[in-house]
PDB file of C-alpha atoms in Angstrom:
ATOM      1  CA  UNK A 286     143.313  55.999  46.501  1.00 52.00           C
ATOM      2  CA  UNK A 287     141.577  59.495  46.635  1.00 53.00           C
ATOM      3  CA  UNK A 288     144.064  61.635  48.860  1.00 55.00           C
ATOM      4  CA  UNK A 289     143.091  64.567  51.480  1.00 52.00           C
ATOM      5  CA  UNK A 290     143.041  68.122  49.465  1.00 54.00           C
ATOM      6  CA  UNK A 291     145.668  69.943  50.572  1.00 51.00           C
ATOM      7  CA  UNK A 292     144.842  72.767  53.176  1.00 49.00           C
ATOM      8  CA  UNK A 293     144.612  76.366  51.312  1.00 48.00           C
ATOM      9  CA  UNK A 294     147.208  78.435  51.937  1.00 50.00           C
ATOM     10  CA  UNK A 295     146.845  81.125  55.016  1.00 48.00           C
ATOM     11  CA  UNK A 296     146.598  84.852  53.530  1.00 57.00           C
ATOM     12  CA  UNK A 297     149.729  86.912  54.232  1.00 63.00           C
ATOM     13  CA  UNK A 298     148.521  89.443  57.284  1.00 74.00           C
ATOM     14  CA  UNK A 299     147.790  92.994  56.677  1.00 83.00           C
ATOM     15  CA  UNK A 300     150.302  95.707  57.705  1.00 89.00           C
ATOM     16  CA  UNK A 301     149.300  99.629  59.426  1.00 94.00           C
ATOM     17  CA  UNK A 302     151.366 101.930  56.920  1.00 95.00           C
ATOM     18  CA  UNK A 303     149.008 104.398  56.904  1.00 96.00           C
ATOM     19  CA  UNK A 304     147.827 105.951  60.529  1.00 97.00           C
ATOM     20  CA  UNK A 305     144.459 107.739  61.045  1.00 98.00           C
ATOM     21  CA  UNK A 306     146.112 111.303  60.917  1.00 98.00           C
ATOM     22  CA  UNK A 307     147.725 110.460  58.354  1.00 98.00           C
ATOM     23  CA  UNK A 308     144.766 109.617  56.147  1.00 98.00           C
ATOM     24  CA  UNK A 309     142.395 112.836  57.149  1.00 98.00           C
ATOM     25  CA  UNK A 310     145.355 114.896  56.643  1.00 98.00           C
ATOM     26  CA  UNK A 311     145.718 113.353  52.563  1.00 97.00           C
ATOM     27  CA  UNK A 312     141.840 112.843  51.860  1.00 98.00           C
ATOM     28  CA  UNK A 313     141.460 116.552  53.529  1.00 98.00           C
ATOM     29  CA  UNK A 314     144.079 118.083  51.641  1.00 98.00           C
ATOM     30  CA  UNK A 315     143.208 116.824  48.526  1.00 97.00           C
ATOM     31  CA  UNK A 316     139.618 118.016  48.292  1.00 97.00           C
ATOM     32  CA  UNK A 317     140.693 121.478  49.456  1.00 97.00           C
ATOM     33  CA  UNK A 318     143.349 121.635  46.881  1.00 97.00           C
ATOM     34  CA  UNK A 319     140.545 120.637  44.508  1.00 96.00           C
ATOM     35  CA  UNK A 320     138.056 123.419  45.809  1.00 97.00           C
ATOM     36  CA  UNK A 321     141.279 126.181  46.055  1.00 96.00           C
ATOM     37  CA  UNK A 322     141.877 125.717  42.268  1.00 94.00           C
ATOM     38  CA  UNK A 323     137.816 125.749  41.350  1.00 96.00           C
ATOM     39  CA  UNK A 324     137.634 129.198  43.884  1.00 95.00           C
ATOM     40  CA  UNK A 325     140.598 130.316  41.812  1.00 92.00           C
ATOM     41  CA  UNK A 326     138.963 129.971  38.480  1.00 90.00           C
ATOM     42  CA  UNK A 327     135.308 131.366  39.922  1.00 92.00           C
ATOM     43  CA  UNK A 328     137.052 134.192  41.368  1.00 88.00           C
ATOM     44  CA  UNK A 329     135.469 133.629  44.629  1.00 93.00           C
ATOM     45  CA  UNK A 330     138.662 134.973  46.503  1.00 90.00           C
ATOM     46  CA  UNK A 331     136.441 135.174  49.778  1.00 91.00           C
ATOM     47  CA  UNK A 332     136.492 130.924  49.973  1.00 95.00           C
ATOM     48  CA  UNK A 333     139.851 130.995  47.968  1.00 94.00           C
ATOM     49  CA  UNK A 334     141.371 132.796  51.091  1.00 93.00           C
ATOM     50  CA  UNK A 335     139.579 130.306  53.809  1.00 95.00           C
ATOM     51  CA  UNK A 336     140.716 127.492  52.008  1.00 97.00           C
ATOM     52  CA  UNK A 337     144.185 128.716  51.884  1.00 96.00           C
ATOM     53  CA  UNK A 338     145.056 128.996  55.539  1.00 97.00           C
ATOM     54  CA  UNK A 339     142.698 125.264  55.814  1.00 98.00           C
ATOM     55  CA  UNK A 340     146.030 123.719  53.440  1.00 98.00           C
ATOM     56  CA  UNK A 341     148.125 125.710  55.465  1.00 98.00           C
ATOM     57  CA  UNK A 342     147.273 124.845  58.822  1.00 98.00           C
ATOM     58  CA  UNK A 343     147.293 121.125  57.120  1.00 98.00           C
ATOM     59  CA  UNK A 344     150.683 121.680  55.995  1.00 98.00           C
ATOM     60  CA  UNK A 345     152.002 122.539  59.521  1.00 98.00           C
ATOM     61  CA  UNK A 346     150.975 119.770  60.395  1.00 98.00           C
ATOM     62  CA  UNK A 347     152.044 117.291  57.739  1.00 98.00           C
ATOM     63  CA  UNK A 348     155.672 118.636  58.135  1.00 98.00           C
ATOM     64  CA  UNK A 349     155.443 117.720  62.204  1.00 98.00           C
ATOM     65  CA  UNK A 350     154.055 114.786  61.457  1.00 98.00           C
ATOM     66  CA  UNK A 351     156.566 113.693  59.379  1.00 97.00           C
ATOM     67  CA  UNK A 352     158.874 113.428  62.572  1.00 97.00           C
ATOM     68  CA  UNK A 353     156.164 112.474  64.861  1.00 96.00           C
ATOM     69  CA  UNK A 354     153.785 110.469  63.478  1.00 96.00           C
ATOM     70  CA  UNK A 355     153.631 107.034  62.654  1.00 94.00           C
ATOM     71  CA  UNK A 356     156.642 104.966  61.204  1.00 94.00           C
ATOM     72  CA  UNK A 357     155.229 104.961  57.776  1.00 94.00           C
ATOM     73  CA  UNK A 358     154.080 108.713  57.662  1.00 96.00           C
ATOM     74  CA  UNK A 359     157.906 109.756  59.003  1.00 96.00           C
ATOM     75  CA  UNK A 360     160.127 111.260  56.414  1.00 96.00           C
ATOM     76  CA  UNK A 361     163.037 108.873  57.221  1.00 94.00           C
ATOM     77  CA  UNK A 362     161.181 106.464  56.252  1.00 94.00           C
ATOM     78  CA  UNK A 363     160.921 107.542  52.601  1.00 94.00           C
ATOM     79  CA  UNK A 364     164.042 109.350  52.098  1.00 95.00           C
ATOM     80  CA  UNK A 365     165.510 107.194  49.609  1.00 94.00           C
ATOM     81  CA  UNK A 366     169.289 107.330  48.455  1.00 93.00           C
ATOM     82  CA  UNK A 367     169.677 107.133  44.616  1.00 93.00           C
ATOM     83  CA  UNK A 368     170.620 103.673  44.874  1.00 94.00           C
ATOM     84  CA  UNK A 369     167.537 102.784  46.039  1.00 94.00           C
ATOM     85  CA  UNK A 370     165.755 104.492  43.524  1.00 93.00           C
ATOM     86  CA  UNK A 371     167.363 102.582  40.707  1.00 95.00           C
ATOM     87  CA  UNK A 372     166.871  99.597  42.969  1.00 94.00           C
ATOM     88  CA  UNK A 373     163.124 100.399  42.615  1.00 92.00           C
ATOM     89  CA  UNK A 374     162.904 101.193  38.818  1.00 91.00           C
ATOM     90  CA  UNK A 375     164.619  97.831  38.279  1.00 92.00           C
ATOM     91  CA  UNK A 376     162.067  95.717  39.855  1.00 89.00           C
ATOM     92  CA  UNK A 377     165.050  94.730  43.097  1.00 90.00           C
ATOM     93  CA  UNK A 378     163.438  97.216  45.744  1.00 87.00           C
ATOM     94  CA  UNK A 379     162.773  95.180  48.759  1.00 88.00           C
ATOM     95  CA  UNK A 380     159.345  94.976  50.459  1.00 84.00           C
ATOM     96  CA  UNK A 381     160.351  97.703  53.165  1.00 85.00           C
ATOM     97  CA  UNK A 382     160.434 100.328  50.221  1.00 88.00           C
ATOM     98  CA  UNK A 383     157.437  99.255  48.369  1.00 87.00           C
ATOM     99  CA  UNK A 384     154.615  98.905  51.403  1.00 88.00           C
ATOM    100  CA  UNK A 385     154.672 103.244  52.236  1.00 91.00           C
ATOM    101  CA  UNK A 386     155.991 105.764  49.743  1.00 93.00           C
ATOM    102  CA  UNK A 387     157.921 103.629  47.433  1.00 93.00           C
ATOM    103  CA  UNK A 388     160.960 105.597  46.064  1.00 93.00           C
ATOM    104  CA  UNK A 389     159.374 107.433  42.964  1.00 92.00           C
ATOM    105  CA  UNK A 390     156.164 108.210  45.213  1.00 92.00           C
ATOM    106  CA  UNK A 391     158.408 109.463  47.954  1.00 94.00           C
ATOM    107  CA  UNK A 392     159.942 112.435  44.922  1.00 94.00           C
ATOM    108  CA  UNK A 393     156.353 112.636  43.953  1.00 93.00           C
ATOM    109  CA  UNK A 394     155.019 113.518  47.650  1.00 94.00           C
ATOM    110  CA  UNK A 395     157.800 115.711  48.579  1.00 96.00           C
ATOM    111  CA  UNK A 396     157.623 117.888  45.117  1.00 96.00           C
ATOM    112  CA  UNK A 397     153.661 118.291  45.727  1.00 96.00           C
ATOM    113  CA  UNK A 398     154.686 119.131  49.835  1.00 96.00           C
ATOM    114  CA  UNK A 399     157.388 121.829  48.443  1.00 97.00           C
ATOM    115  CA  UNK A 400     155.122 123.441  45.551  1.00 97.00           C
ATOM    116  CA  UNK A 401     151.971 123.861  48.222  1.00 97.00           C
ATOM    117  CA  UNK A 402     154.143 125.216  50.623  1.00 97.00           C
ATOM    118  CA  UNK A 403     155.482 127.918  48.005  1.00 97.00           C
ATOM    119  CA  UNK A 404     152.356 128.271  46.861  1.00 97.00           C
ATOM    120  CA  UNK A 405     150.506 129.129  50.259  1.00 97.00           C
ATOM    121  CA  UNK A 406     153.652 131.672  51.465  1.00 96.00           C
ATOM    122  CA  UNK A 407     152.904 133.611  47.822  1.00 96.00           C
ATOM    123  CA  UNK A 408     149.386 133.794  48.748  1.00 95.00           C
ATOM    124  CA  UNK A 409     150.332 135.471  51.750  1.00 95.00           C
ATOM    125  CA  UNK A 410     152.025 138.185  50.682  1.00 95.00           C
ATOM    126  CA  UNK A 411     150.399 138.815  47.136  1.00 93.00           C
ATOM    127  CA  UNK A 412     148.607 141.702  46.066  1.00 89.00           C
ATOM    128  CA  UNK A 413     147.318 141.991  42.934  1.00 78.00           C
ATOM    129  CA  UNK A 414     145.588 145.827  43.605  1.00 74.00           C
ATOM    130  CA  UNK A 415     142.123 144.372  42.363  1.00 74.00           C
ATOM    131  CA  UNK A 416     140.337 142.073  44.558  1.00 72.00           C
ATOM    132  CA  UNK A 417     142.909 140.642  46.915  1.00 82.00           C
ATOM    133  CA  UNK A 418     145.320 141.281  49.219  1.00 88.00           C
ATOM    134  CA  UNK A 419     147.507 138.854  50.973  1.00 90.00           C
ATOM    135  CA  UNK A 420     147.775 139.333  55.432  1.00 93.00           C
ATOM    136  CA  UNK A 421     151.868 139.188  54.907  1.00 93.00           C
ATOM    137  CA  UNK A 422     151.777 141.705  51.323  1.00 91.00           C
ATOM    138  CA  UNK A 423     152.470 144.731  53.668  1.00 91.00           C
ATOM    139  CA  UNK A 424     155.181 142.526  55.731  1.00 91.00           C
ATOM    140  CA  UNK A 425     157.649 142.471  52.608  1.00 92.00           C
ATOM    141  CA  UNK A 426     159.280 144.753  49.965  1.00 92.00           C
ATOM    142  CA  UNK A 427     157.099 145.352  47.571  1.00 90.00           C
ATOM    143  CA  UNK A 428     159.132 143.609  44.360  1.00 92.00           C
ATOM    144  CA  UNK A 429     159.288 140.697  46.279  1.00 93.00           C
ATOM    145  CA  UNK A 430     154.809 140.861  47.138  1.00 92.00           C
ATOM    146  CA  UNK A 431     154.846 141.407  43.303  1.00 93.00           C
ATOM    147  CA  UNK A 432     156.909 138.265  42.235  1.00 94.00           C
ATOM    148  CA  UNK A 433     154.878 136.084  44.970  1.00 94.00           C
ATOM    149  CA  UNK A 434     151.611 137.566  43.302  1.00 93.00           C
ATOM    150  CA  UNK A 435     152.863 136.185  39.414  1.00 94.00           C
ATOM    151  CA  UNK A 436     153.721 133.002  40.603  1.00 95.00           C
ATOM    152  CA  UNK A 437     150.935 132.508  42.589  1.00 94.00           C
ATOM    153  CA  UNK A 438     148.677 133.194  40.129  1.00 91.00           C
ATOM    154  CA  UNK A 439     150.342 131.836  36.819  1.00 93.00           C
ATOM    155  CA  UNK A 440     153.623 129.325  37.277  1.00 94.00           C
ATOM    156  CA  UNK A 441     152.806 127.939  40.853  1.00 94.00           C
ATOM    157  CA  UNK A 442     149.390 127.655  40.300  1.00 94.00           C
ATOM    158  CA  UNK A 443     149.562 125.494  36.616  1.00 95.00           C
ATOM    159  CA  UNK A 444     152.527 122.943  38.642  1.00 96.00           C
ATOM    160  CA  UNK A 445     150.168 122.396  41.754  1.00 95.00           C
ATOM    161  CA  UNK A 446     147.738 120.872  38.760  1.00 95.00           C
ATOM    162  CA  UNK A 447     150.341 119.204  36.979  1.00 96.00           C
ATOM    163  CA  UNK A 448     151.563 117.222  40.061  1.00 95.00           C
ATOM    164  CA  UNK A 449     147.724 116.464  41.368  1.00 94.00           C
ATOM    165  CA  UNK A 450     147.369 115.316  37.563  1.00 95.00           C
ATOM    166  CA  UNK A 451     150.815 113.434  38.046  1.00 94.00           C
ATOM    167  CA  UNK A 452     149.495 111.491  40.964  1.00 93.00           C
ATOM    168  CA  UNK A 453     146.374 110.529  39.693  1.00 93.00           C
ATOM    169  CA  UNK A 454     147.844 109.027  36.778  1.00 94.00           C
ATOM    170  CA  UNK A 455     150.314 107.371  38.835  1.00 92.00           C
ATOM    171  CA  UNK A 456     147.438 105.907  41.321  1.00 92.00           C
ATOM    172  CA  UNK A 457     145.726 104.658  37.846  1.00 94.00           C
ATOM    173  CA  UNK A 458     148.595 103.094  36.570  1.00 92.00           C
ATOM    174  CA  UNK A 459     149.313 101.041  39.484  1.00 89.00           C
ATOM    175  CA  UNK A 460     145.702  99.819  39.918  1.00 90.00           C
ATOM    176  CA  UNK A 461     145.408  98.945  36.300  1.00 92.00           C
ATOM    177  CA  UNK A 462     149.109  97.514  35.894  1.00 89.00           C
ATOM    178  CA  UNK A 463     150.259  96.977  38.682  1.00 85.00           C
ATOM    179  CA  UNK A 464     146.893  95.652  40.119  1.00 86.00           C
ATOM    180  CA  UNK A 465     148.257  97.194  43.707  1.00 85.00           C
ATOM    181  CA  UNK A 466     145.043  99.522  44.859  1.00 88.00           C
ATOM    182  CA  UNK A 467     146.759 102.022  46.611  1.00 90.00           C
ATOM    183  CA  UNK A 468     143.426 103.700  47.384  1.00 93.00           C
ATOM    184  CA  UNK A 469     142.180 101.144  49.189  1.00 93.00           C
ATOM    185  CA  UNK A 470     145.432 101.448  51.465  1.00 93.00           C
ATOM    186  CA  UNK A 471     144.754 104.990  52.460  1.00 96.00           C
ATOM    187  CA  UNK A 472     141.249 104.418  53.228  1.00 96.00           C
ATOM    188  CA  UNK A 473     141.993 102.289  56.035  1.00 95.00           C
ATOM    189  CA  UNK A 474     145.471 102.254  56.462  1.00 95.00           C
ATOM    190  CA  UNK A 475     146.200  98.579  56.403  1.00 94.00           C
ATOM    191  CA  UNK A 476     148.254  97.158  53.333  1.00 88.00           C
ATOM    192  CA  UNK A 477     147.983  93.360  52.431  1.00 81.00           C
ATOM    193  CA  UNK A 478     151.366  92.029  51.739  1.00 74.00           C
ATOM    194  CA  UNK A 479     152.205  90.793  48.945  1.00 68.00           C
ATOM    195  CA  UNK A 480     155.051  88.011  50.176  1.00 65.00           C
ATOM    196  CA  UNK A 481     156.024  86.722  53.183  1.00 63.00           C
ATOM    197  CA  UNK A 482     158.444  88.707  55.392  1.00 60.00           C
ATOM    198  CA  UNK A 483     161.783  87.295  55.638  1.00 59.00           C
ATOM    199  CA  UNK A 484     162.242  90.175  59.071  1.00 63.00           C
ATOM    200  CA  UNK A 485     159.331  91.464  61.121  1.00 74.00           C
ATOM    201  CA  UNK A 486     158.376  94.753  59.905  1.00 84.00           C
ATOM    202  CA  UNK A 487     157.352  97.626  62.516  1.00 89.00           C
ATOM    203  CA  UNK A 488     153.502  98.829  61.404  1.00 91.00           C
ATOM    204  CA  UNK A 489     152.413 102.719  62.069  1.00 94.00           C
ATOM    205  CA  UNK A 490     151.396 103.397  65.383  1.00 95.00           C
ATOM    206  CA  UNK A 491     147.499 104.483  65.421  1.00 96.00           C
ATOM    207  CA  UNK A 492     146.257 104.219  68.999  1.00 96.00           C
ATOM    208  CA  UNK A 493     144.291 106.620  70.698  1.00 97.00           C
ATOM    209  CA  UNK A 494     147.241 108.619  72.396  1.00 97.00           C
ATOM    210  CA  UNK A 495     148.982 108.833  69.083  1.00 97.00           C
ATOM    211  CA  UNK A 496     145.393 109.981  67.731  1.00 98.00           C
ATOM    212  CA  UNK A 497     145.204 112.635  70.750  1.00 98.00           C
ATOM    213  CA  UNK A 498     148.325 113.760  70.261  1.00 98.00           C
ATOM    214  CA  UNK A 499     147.644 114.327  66.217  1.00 98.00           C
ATOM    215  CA  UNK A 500     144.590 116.553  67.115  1.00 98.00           C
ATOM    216  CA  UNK A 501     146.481 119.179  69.673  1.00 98.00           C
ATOM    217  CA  UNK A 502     149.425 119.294  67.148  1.00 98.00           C
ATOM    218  CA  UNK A 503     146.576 120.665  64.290  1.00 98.00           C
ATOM    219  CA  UNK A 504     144.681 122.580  66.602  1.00 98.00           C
ATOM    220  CA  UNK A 505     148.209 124.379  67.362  1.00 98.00           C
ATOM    221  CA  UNK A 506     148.765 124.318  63.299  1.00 98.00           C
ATOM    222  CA  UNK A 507     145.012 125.880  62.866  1.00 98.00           C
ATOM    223  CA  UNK A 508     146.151 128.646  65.496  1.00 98.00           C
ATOM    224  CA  UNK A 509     148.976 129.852  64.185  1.00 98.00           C
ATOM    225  CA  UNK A 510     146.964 129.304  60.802  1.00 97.00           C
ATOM    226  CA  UNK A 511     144.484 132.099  61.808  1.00 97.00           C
ATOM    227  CA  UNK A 512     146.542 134.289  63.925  1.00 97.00           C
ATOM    228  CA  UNK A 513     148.121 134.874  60.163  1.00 96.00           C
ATOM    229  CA  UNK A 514     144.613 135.064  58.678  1.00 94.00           C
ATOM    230  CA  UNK A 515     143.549 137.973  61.605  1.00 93.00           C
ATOM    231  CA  UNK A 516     146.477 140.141  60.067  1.00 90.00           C
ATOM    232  CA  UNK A 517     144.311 140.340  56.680  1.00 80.00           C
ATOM    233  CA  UNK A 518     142.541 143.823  56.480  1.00 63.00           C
TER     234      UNK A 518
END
């Protein structure tokens, strides 16, 4: 006798990692990075300077963020012992590490953080006696405005690339490997998961107070952003 098909299988719910801040801040960041290094090479130091204090104001408020925002976006929930990195590499990282910044993403994201951040505070106090002049180059001794200026324009420069490169390839590789679109993720912030959860996991909080309270804390980041760019001559 014919028996009843079985019923399909219910999909495994969607998670928030990624809050609305969150996602502005990375899409926003990453096209002014993109238009900073094309400024760079154009020599069109009037933009390269406005796009400068944009990524710093941005990075202000990434760093708050990562203590206020949601749980996903919070640093303590990607700083990984080493344990857990070798956990990771070996295919034994448990779903917790693998639905945010799993543990090589999380070195990856902080390296990039670090290198802008360098980068940005050598911007403001190079001076390269041509066509720019950094607002903090007059702050600081002058050896220390003319190692910002080399770095900025030659070492710091080539290893913001080389990480943007980095993550791109590593984005690729887990779409094409992996088959994990990680894209997708930061577009709307949900994540699909891939098993079922063996403990409830807490999602990002995204609501409109949280969203409120993102906008004041970069409109305080974009102040202090161009208070520094008014000290420019």
């Amino acid at each position: 006798m014919p028996t009843a098909a079985e019923p399909a299988p219910s999909p495994l719910p969607a998670l928030r990692v990624w809050d609305l801040p969150t996602r502005l801040f990375h899409w926003t960041l990453a096209a002014a990075v993109v238009a900073l290094v094309a400024t760079a090479k154009a020599g069109a130091m009037e933009w390269h300077f406005r796009l400068g204090y944009t990524v710093m104001a941005l990075l202000l408020f990434r760093v708050l963020w990562g203590f206020a925002g949601g749980r996903w976006s919070r640093f303590a929930a990607f700083v990984y012992r080493p344990g857990a990195i070798l956990a990771y590499l070996r295919g034994q990282a448990p779903l917790a590490h693998r639905l945010g910044h799993n543990p090589l993403g999380a070195l990856s994201v902080f390296a990039l953080l670090a290198v802008l951040l360098l980068q940005v505070a050598t911007g403001l106090v190079s001076d390269d006696a041509i066509s720019f002049t950094g607002p903090l180059a007059d702050k600081v001794p002058g050896d220390w405005s003319s190692a910002g200026t080399d770095w900025h324009k030659s070492a710091g420069q080539w290893l913001v690339i080389g990480l943007a490169l980095l993550h791109v390839a590593a984005v690729l590789f887990y779409a094409l490997a992996k088959r994990q679109d990680l894209v997708r993720a930061m577009v709307v912030g949900d994540r699909r998961l891939a098993e079922p959860l063996a403990a409830p996991l807490q999602p990002s909080r995204d609501d409109a107070v949280s969203r409120l309270g993102a906008a004041v804390l970069f409109a305080l980041c974009a102040a202090l952003s161009a208070w520094v760019a008014s000290m420019q001559g």
